[in-house]
PDB file of C-alpha atoms in Angstrom:
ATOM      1  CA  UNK A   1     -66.574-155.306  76.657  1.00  0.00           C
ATOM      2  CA  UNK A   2     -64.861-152.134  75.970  1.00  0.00           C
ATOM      3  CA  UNK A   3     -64.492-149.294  78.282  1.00  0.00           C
ATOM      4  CA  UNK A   4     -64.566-145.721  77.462  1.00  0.00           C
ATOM      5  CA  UNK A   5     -61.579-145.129  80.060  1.00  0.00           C
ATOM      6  CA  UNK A   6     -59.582-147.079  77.856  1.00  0.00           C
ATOM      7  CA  UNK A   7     -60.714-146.871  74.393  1.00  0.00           C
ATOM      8  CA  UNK A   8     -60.064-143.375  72.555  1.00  0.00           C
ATOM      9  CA  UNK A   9     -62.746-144.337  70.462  1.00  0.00           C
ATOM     10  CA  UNK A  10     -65.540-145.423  72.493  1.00  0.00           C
ATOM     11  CA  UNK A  11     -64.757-141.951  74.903  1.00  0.00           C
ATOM     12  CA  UNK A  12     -64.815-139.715  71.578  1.00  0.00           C
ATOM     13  CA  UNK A  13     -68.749-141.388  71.008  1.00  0.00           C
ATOM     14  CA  UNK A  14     -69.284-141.245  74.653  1.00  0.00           C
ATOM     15  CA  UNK A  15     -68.941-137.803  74.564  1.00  0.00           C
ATOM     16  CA  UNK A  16     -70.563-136.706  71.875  1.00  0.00           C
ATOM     17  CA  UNK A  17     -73.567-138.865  72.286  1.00  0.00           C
ATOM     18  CA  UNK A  18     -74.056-140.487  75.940  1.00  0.00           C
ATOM     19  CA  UNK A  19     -73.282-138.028  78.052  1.00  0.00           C
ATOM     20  CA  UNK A  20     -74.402-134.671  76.403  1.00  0.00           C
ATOM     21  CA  UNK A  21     -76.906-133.661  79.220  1.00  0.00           C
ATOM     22  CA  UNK A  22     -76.842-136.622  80.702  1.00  0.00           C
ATOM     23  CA  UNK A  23     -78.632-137.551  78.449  1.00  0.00           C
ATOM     24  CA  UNK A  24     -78.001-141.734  79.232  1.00  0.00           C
ATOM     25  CA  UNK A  25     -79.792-141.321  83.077  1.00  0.00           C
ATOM     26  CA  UNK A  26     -82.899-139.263  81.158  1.00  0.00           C
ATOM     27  CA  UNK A  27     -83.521-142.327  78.875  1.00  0.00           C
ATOM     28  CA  UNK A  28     -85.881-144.196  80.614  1.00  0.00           C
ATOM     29  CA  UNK A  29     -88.575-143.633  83.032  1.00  0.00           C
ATOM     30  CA  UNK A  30     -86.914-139.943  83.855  1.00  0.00           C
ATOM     31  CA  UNK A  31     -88.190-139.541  80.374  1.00  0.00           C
ATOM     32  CA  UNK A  32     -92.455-139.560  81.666  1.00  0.00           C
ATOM     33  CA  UNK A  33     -91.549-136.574  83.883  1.00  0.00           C
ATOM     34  CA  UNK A  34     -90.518-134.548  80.966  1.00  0.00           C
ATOM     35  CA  UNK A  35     -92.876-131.777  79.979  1.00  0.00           C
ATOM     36  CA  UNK A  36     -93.319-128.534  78.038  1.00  0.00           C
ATOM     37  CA  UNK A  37     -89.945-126.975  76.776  1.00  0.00           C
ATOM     38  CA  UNK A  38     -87.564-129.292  78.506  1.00  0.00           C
ATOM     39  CA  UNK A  39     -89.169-132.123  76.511  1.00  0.00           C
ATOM     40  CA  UNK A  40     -89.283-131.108  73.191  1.00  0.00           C
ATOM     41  CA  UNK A  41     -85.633-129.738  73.566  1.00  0.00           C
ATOM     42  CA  UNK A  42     -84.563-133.298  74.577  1.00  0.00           C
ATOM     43  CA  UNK A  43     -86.678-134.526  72.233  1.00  0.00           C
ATOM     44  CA  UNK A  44     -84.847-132.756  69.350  1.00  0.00           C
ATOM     45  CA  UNK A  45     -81.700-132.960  70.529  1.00  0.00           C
ATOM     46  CA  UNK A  46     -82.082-137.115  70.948  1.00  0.00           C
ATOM     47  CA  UNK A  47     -83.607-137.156  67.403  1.00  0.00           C
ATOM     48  CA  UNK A  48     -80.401-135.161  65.915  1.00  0.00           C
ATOM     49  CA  UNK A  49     -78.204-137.797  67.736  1.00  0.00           C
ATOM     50  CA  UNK A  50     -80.152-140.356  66.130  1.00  0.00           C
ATOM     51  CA  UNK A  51     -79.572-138.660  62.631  1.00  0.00           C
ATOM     52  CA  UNK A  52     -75.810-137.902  63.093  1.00  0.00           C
ATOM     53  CA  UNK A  53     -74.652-141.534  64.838  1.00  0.00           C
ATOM     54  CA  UNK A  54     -73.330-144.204  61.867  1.00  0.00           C
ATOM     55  CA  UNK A  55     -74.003-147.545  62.024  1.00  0.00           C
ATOM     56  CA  UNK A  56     -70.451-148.462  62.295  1.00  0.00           C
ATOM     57  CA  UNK A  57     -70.669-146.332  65.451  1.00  0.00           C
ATOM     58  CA  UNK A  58     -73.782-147.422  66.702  1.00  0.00           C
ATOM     59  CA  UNK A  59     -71.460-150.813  67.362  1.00  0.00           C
ATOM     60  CA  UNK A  60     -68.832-149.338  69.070  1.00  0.00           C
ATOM     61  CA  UNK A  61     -71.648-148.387  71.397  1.00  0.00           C
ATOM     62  CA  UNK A  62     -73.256-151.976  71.877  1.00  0.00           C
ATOM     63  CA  UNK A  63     -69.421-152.918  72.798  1.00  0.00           C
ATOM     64  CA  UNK A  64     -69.308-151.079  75.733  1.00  0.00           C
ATOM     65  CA  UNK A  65     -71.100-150.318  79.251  1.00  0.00           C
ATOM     66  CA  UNK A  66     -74.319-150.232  79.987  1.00  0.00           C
ATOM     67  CA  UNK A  67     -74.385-146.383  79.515  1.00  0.00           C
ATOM     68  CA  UNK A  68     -73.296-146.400  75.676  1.00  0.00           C
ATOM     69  CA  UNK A  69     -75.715-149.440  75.619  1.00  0.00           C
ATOM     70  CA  UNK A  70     -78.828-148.240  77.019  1.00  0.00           C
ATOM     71  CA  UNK A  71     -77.831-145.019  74.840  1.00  0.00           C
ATOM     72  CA  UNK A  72     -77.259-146.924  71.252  1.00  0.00           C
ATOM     73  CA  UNK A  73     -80.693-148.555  71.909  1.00  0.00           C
ATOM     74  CA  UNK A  74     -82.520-145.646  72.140  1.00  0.00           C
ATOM     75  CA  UNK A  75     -80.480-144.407  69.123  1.00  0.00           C
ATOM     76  CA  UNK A  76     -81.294-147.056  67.146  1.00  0.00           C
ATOM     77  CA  UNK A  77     -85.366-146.990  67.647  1.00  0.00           C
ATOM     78  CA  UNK A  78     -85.375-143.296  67.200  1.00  0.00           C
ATOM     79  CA  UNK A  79     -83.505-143.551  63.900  1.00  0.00           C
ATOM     80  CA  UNK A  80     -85.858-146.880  62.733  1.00  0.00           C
ATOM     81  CA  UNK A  81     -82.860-148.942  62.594  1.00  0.00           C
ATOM     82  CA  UNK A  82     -83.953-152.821  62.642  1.00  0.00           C
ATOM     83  CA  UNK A  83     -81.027-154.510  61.292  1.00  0.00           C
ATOM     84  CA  UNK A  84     -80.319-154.169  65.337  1.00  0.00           C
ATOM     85  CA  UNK A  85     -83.014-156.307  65.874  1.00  0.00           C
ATOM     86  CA  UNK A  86     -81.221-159.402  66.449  1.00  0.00           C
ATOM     87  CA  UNK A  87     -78.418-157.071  68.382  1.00  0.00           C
ATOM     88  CA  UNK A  88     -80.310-155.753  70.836  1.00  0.00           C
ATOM     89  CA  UNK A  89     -82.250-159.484  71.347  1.00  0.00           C
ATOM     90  CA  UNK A  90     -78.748-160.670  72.134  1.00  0.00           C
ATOM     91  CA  UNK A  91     -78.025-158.200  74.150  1.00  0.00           C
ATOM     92  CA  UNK A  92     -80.885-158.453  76.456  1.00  0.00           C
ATOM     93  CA  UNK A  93     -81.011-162.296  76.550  1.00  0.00           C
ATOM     94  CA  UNK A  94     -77.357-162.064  78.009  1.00  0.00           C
ATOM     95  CA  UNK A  95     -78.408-159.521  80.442  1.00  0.00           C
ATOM     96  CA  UNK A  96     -74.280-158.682  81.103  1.00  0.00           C
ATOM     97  CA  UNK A  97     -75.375-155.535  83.304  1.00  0.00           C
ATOM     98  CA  UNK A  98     -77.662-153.664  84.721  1.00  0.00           C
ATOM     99  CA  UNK A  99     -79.774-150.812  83.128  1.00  0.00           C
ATOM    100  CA  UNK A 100     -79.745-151.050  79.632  1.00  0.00           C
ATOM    101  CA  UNK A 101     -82.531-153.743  79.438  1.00  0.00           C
ATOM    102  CA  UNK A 102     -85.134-151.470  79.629  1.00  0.00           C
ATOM    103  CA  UNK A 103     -84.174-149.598  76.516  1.00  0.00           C
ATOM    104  CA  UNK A 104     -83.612-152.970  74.556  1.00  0.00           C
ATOM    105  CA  UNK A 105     -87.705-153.925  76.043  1.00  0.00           C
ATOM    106  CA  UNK A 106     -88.559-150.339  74.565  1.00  0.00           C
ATOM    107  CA  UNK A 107     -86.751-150.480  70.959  1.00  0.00           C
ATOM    108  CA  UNK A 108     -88.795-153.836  70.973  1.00  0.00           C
ATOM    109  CA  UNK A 109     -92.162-153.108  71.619  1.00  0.00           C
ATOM    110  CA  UNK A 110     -91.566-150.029  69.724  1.00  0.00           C
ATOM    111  CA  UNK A 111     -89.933-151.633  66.335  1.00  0.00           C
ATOM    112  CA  UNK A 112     -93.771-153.648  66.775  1.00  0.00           C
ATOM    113  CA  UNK A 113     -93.282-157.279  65.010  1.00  0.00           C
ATOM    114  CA  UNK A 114     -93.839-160.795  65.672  1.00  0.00           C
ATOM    115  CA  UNK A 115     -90.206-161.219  65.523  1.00  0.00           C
ATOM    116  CA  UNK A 116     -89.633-158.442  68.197  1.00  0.00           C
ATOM    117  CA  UNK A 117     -92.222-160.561  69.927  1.00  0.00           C
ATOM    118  CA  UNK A 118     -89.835-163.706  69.512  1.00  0.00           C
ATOM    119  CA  UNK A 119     -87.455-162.060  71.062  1.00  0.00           C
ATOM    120  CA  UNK A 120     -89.345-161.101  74.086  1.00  0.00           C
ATOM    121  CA  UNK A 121     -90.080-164.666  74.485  1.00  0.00           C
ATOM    122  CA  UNK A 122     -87.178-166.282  74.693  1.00  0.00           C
ATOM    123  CA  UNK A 123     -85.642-164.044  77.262  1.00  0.00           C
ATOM    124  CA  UNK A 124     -89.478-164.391  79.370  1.00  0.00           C
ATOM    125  CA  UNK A 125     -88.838-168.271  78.877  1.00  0.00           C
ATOM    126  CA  UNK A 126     -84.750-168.030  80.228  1.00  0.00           C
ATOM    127  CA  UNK A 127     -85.673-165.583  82.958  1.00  0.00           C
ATOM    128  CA  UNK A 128     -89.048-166.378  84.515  1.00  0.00           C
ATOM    129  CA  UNK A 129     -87.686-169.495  84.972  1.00  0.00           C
ATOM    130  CA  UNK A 130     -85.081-168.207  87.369  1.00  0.00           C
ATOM    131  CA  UNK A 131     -86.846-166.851  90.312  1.00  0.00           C
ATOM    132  CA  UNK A 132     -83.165-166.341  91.823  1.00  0.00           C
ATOM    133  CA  UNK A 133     -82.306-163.086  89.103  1.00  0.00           C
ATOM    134  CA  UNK A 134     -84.595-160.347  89.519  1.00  0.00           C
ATOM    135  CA  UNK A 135     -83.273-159.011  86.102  1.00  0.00           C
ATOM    136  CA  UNK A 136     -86.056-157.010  83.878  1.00  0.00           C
ATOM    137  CA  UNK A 137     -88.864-159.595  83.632  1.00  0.00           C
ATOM    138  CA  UNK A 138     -91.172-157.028  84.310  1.00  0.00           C
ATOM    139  CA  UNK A 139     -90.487-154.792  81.942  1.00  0.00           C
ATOM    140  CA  UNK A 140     -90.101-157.786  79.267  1.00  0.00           C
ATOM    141  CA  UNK A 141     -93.354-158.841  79.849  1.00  0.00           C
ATOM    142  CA  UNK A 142     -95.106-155.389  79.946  1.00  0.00           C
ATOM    143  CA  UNK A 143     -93.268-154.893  76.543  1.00  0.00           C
ATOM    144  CA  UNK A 144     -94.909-158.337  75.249  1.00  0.00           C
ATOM    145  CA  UNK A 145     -98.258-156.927  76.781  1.00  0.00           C
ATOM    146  CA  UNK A 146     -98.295-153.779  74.708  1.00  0.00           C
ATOM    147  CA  UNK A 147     -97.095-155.870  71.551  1.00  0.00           C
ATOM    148  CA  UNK A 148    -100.096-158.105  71.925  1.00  0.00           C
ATOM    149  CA  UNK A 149    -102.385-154.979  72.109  1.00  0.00           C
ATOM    150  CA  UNK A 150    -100.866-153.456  69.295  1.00  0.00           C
ATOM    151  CA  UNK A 151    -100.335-157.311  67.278  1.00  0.00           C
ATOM    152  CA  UNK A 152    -104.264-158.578  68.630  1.00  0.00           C
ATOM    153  CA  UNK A 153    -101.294-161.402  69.749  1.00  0.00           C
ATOM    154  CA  UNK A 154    -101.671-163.086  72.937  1.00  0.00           C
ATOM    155  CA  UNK A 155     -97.963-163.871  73.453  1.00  0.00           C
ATOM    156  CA  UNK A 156     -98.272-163.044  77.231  1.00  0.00           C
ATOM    157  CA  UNK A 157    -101.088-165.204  78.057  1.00  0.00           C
ATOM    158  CA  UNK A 158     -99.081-168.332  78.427  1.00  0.00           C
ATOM    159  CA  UNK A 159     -97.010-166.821  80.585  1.00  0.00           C
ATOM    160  CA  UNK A 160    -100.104-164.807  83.068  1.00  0.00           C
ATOM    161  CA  UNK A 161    -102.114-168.501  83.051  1.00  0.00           C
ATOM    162  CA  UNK A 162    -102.652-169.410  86.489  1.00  0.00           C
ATOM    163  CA  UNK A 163     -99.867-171.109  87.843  1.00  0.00           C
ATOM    164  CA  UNK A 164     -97.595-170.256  85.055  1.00  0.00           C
ATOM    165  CA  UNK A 165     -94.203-168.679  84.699  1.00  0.00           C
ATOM    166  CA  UNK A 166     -95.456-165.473  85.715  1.00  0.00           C
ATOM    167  CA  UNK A 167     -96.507-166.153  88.576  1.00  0.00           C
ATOM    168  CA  UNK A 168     -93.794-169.152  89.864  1.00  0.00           C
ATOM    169  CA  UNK A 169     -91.196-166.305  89.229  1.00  0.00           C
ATOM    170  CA  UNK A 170     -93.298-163.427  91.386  1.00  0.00           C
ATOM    171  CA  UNK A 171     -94.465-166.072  93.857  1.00  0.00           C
ATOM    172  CA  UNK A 172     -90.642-167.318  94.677  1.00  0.00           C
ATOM    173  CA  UNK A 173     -88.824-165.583  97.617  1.00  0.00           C
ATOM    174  CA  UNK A 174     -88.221-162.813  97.662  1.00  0.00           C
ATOM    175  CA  UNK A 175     -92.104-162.437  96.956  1.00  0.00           C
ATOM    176  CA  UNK A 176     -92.705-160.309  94.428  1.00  0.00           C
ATOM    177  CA  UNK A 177     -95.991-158.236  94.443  1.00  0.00           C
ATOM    178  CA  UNK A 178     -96.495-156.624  90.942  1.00  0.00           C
ATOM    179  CA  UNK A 179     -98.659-156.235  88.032  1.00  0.00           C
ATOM    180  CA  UNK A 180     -97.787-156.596  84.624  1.00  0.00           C
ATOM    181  CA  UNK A 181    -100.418-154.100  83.899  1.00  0.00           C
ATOM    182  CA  UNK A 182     -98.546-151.765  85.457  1.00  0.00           C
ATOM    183  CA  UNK A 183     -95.555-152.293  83.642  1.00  0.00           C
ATOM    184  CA  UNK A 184     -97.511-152.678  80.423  1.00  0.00           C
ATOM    185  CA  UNK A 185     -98.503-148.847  81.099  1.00  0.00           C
ATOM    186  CA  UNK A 186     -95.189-148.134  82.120  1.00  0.00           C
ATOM    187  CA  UNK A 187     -93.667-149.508  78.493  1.00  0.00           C
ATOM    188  CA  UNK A 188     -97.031-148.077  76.160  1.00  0.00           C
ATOM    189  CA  UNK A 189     -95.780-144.679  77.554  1.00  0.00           C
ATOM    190  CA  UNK A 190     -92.179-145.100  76.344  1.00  0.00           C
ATOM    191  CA  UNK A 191     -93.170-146.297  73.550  1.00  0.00           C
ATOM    192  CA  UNK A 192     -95.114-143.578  73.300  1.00  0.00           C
ATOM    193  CA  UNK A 193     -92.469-141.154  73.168  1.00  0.00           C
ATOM    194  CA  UNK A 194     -90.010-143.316  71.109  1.00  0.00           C
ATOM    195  CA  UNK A 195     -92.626-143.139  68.421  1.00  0.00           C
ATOM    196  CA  UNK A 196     -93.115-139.638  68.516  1.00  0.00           C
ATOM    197  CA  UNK A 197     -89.571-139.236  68.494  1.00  0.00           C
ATOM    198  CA  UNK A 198     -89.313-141.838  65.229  1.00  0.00           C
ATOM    199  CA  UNK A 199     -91.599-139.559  63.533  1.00  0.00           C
ATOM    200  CA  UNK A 200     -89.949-136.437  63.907  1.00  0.00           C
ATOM    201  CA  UNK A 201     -86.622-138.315  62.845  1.00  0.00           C
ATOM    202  CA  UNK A 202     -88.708-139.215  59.577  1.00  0.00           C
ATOM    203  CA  UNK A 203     -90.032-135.912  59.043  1.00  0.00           C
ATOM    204  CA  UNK A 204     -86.843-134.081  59.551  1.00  0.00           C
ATOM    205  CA  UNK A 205     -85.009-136.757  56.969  1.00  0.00           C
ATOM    206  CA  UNK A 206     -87.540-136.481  54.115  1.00  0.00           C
ATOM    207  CA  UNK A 207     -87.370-132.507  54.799  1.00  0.00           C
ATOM    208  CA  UNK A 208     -82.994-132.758  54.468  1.00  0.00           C
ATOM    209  CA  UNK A 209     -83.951-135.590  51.081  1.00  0.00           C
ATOM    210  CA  UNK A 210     -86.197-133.305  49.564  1.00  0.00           C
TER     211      UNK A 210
END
């Protein structure tokens, strides 16, 4: 892992696209409380980010903390970029820190495919199983919940079946009281915002190709 104290680099992309209004601690559920002005400015300025990051620099990013992490993910969904598919999958099914996973769930549900779906599942089928890491299984499975709605998939009912993984994993101390649908809302209203944020990316790139 590379660190921006360190690396030249990484502190030069840091700069010019993590920490530009803080912009890596609004990405994420900060991002619901957003309204009028302040959110389409944020909106526009994430979607120029998004236009102006390479993809050569989007990997710098994915090699260093969870800020530049959490940061590149969001880059990548607003920009459309799935080649980072499989990136971000690896990256959330090693869960090195804490944070980013979030943003990987969101580019996820957001990208909207039965292989995003895959993905989903084999981290549910690692994690679920581990009652003893309260990582982001619950924003995994809300993701998978909102790719079933939007797939007519039902990925997540193996999981929800009485007595299943779901429900070992919340049921193991610590006792975990929570409902997916919950985070299922939670993730439909990031989406939500990524994909409003996708279309304005596409909008402003056919205006600059035209």
């Amino acid at each position: 892992m590379r660190s921006a104290t360190t690396d030249p680099e990484l502190l030069g992309l840091v700069r010019r696209f993590v920490t530009p209004g803080r912009r890596y601690l609004r990405l994420g559920g900060s991002l619901l409380r957003l309204s009028g002005p302040e959110r389409e400015v944020f909106t526009r300025e994430l979607v120029q980010a998004a236009s102006e990051i390479t993809s050569a620099e989007l990997c710098v990013l994915f090699e260093g903390g969870w800020r530049e992490r959490k940061t590149a993910s969001w880059l990548v969904v607003v920009a459309g970029r799935t080649e980072f598919r499989s990136r971000i999958g690896e990256l959330l099914l090693a869960s090195e820190g804490p944070y980013a996973g979030g943003a990987y769930c969101v580019t996820l549900a957001t990208f909207g495919t039965g292989a995003d779906a895959d993905l989903l599942c084999n981290y549910l089928d690692h994690y679920l199983s581990r009652p003893d890491l309260d990582y982001d299984q619950n924003l995994a499975l809300g993701a998978l919940l909102h790719l079933d709605a939007a797939l007519g998939s039902e990925r997540a009912s193996r999981y929800l079946a009485e007595g299943g993984l779901w429900q070992q994993w919340a049921d193991a101390p610590p006792r975990r009281d929570r409902d997916p649908q919950e985070y299922r809302q939670v993730m439909d209203q990031l989406c939500s915002f990524a994909s409003e944020c996708t279309e304005l990316f596409a909008s402003l790139k056919a205006d600059s190709d035209s």
